[in-house]
C-alpha atoms as one frame of an Amber mdcrd trajectory, in Angstrom:
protein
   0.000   0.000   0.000   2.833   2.144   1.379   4.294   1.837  -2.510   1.223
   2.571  -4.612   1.211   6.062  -2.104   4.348   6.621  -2.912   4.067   6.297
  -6.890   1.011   8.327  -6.528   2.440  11.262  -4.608   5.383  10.741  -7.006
   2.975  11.522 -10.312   1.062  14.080  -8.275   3.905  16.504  -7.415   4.892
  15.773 -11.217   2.310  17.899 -12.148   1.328  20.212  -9.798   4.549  21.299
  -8.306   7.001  20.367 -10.537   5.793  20.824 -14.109   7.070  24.153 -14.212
  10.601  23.692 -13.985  11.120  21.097 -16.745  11.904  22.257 -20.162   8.801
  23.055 -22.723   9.392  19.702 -24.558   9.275  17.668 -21.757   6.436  19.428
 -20.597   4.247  18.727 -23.537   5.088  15.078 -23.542   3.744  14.886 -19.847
   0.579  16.577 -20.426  -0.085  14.113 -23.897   0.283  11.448 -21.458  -1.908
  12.610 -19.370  -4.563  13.183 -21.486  -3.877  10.224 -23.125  -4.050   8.494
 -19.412  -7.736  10.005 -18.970  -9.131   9.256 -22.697  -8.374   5.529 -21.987
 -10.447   5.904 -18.886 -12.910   7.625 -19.976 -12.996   5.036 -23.073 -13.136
   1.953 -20.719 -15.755   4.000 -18.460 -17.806   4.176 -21.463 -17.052   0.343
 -22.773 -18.004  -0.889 -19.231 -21.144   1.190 -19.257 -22.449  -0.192 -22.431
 -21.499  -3.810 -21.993 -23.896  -3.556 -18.741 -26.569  -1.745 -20.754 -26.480
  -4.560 -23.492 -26.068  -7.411 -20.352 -29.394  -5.495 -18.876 -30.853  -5.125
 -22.534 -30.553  -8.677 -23.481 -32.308 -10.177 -20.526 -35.260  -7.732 -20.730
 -35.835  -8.924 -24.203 -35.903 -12.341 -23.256 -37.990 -11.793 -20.276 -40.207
 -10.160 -22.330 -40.102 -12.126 -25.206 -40.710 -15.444 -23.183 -43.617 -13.781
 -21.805 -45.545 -12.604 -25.033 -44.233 -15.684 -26.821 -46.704 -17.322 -24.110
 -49.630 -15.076 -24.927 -49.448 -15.346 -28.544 -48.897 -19.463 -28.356 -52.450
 -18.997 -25.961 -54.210 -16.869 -28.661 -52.985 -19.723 -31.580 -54.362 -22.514
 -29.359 -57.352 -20.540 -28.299 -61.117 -22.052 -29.356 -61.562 -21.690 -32.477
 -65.102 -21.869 -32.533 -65.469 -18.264 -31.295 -65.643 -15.467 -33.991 -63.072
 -13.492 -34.215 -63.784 -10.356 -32.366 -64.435 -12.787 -29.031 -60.580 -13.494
 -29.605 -59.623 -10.207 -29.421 -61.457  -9.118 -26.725 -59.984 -11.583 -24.683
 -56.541 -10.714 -25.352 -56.835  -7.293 -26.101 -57.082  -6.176 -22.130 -53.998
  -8.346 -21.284 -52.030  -7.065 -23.897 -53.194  -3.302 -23.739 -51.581  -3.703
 -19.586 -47.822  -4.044 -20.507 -45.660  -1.327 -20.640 -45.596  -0.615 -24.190
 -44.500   3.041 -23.754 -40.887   0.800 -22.889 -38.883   0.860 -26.435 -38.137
  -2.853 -25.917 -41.231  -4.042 -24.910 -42.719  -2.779 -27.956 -40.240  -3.593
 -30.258 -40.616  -7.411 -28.908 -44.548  -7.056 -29.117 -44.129  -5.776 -33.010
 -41.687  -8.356 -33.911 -43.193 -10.906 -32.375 -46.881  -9.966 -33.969 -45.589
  -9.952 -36.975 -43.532 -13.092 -37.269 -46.749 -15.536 -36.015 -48.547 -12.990
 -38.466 -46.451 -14.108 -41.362 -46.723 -17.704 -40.277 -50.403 -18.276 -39.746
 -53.261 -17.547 -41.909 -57.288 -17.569 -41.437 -58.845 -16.223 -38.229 -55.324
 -16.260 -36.298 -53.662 -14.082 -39.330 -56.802 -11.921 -39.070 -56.706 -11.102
 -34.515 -53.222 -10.775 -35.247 -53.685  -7.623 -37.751 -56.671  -6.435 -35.425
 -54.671  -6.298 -32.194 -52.119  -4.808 -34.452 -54.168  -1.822 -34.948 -55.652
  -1.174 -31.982 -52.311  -1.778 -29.599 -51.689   1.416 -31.849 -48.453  -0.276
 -33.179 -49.460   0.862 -36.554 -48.501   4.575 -35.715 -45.409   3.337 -34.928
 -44.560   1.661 -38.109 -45.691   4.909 -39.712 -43.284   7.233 -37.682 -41.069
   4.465 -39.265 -41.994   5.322 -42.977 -41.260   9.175 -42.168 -37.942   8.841
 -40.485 -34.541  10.129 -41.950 -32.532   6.975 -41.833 -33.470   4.688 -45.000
 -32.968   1.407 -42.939 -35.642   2.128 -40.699 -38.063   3.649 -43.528 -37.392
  -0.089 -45.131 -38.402  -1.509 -41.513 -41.272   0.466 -41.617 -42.439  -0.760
 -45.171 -42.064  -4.143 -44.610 -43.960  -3.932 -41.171 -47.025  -1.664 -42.927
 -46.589  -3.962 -46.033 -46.668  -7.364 -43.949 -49.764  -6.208 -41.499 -51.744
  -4.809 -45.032 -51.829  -1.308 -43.658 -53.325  -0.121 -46.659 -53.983   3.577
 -45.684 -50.057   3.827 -45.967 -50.205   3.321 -49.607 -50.084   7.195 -49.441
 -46.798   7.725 -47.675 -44.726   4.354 -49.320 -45.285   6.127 -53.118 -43.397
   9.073 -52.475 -40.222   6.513 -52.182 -41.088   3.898 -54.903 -38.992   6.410
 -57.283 -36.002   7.019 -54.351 -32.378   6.862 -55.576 -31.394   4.663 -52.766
 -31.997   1.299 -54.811 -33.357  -1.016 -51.536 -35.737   1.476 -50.560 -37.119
   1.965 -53.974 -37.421  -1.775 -54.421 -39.007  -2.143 -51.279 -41.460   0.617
 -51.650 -42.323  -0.870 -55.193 -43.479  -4.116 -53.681 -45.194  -3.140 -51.144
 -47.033  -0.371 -53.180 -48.718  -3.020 -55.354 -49.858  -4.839 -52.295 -51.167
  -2.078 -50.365 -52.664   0.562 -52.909 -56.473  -0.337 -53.785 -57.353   1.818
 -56.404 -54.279   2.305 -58.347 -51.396   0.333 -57.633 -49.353   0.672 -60.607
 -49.226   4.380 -60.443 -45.724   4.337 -59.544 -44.775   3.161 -63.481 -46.353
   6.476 -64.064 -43.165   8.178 -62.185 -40.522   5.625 -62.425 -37.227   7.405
 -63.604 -34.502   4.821 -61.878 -34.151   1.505 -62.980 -36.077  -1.469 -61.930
 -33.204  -3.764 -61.392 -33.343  -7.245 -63.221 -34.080  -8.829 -60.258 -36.085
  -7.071 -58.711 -37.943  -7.385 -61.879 -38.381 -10.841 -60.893 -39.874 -10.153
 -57.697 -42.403  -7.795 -59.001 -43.532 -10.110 -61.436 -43.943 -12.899 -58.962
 -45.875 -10.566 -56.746 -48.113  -8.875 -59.670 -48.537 -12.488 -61.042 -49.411
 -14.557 -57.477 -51.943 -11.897 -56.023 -55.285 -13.024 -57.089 -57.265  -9.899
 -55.912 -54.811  -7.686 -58.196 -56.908  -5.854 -60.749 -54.503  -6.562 -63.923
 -54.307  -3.316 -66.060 -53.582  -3.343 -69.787 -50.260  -2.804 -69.439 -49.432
  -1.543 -72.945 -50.225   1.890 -71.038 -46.805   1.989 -69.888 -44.927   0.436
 -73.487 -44.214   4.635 -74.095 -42.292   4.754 -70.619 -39.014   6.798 -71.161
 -37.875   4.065 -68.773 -36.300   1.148 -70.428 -36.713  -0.364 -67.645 -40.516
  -0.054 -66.746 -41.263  -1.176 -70.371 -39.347  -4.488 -70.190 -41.260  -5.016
 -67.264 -44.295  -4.287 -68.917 -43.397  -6.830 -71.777 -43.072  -9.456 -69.528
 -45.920  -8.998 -67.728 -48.179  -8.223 -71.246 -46.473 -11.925 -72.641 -47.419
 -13.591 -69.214 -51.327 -12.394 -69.439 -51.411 -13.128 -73.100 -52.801  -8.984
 -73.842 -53.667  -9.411 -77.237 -54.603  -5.775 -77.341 -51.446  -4.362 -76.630
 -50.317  -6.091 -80.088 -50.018  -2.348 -81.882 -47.951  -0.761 -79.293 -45.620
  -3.924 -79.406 -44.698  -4.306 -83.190 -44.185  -0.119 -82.280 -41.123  -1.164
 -80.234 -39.450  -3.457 -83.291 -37.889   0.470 -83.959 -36.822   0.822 -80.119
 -33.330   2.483 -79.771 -32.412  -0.605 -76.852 -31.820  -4.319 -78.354 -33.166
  -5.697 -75.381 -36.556  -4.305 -75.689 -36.771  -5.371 -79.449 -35.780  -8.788
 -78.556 -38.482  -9.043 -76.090 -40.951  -7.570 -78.275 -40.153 -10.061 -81.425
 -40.462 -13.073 -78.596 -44.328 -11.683 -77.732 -45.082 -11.355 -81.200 -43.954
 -14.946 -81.757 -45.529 -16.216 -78.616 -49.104 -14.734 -78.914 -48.862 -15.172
 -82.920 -49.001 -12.174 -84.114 -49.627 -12.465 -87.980 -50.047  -9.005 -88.655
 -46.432  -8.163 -87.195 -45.073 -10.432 -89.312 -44.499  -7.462 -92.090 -42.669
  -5.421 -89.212 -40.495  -7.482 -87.998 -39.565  -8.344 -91.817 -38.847  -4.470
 -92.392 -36.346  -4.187 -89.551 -34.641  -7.583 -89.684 -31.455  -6.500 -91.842
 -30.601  -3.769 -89.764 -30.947  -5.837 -86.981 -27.494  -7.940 -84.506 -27.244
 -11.517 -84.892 -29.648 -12.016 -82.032 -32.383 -10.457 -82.705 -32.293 -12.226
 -86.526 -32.638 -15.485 -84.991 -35.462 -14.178 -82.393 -37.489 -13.073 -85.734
 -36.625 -15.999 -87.825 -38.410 -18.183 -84.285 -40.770 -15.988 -84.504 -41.794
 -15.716 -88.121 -41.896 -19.889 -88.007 -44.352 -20.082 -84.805 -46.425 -17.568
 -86.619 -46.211 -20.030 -89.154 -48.439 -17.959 -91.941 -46.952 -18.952 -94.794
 -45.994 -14.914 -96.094 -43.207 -15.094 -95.936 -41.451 -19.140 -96.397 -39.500
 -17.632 -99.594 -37.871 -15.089 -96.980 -37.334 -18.287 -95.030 -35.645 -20.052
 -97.777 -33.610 -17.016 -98.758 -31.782 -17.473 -95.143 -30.620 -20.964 -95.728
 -27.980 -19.223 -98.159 -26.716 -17.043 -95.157 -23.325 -16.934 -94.351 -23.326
 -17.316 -90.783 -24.823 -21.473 -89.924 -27.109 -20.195 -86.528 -29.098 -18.196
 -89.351 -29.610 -21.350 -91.719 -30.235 -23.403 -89.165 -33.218 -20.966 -87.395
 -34.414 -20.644 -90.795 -34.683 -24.388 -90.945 -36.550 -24.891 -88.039 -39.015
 -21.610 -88.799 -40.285 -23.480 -92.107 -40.355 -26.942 -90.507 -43.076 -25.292
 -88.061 -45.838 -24.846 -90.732 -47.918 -27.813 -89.588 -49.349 -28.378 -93.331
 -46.194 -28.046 -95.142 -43.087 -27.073 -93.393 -41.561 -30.750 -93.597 -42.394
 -31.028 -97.282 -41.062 -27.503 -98.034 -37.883 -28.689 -96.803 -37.581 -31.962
 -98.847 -38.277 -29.296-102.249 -35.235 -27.424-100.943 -33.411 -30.307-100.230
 -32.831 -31.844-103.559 -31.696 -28.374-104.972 -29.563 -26.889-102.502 -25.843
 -27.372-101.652 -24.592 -30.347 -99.682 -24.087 -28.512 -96.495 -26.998 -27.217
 -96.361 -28.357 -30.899 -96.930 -26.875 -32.074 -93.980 -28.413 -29.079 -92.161
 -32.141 -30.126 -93.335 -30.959 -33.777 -92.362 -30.582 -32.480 -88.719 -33.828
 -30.645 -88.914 -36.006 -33.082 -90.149 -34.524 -35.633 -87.583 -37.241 -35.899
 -85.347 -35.263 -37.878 -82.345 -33.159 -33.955 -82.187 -34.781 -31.570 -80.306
 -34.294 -27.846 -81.328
């Protein structure tokens, strides 16, 4: 004891008494460890202070969560032969007691909701978005919507998106056009789910891209929901949005919309490749005769690709107009060509196959073999 004294006075009359005296340089370098001294301190105060706020935090959310976990299993198991409004008032008294002006208490009580939400359907799914309501949680997941930090708008989505909150259709559009890519995509989804009378207004204002997968996700959504009233969805083939129109082009070829057929064979003259690919693969796939002169017109100024997506096209069409275009290809220089060509006249159910026995006895000896391989039945395409 008598030693740590000493050491102490030692350091104490280093700096009060004797600081003075030594030279400027030496000076400096005692107060820098000083402060230096105090910051790591202060910085293991603070450590120590949150590590016990986390320890505290941790068991309060389990308490908590063990305890509503029981309610909730009680309201899954509860009779189902009363109606539904029976079932909330029941639980509705017990749950309106706890605390839920306590940040973690509510954040377990909204997380927890929603999970058995998202795992049980029918009467259960239906308390579970009643009790939602009136526990008030739904203000919170609005406050959510309208914070600053994108993370927690997302948070707030997905919670007004997952309990159908459908009055926040209002609020989630002004972010379904955001630059922040995850928020946008998010908004987009849950738009479509939540909006009643309109929900494909946000194609309307779409000026960032609808990423390629997420593409994929708004087509499984748009295409899944039953109670979706499906637009004509040439409406948006105009979009200065390359990517809203693809979109579009997917969704027109999934619903088979014959009556966007005009505004499609317009996009054989789009300025992106991708989009004139996709159109030529609707026209072939909802047999489009009348295109068939379109997609003709543009074919020589056309890449490699998009030739052979005509030439499928032309032969599922199958009207007969054009087989001496057909024919022409076989002479092409490039063999995908002849061989698409091929296959396009052996798809004329009448007289594809015996068109291509004529050109077989007076054409060249590759391009024999080639009509050998198409006509081989046991080869698939």
């Amino acid at each position: 004891m008598n030693f740590f004294q000493t050491v102490f006075n030692y350091i104490r009359e280093t700096y009060t008494d004797r600081l003075f005296y030594f030279p400027s340089n030496i000076r400096i370098s005692l107060l820098i460890i000083l402060f230096c001294v105090i910051a790591v301190l202060e910085l293991y105060v603070y450590i120590s202070f949150r590590r016990a706020q986390q320890i505290k935090r941790k068991r309060d959310e389990a308490k908590w969560k063990e305890y509503i976990d029981n309610m909730l299993a009680n309201l899954v198991i509860f009779d189902e032969s009363d109606s539904t409004e029976d079932i909330v008032a029941h639980f509705y008294p017990k749950m309106s007691k706890l605390p839920l002006r306590n940040p973690i208490v509510n954040e377990v009580l909204t997380a927890e909701i929603l999970t058995y939400h998202k795992n049980f359907t029918g009467k259960i799914h239906e308390v579970l978005s009643i009790l939602y309501r009136r526990l008030n949680l739904d203000r919170k997941s609005k406050k959510k919507i309208n914070n600053k930090n994108w993370e927690v708008k997302i948070e707030g989505i997905r919670e007004a998106n997952e309990m159908r909150i459908k009055e926040m259709a209002g609020e989630i559009i002004k972010y379904t056009d955001d630059e922040n890519s995850l928020l946008r995509m998010e908004a987009q989804a849950a738009y479509i789910k939540l909006s009643e009378q309109y929900p494909f207004r946000f194609l309307d204002r779409a000026q960032e891209r609808i990423l390629d997968w997420h593409q994929v996700v708004l087509f499984e959504i748009i295409t899944k929901n039953k109670q979706l009233s499906i637009p004509s969805f040439s409406h948006w083939l105009r979009s200065s949005n390359d990517t809203v129109v693809m979109l579009c082009l997917k969704l027109i070829e999934h619903f088979m919309q014959f009556d966007a057929a005009e505004e499609v064979q317009r996009l054989l003259k789009h300025h992106n490749p991708k989009v004139v690919k996709k159109s030529v693969e609707i026209i072939g796939k909802l047999e489009l005769a009348d295109a068939e002169k379109h997609m003709f017109e543009v074919y020589f100024d056309q890449p490699e690709e998009i030739k052979l997506e005509i030439l499928n096209s032309l032969g599922k069409i199958s009207s007969g107009n054009y087989n001496d275009f057909l024919s022409s290809r076989i002479y092409s220089t490039d063999p995908k060509i002849k061989k698409e060509a091929l296959y396009a006249i052996k798809r004329n159910p009448e007289h594809g196959e015996e068109k291509l026995r004529e050109i077989y006895k007076q054409t060249t000896l590759e391009n024999q073999a080639l009509i050998k391989h198409v006509l081989d039945h046991r080869i698939k395409p």
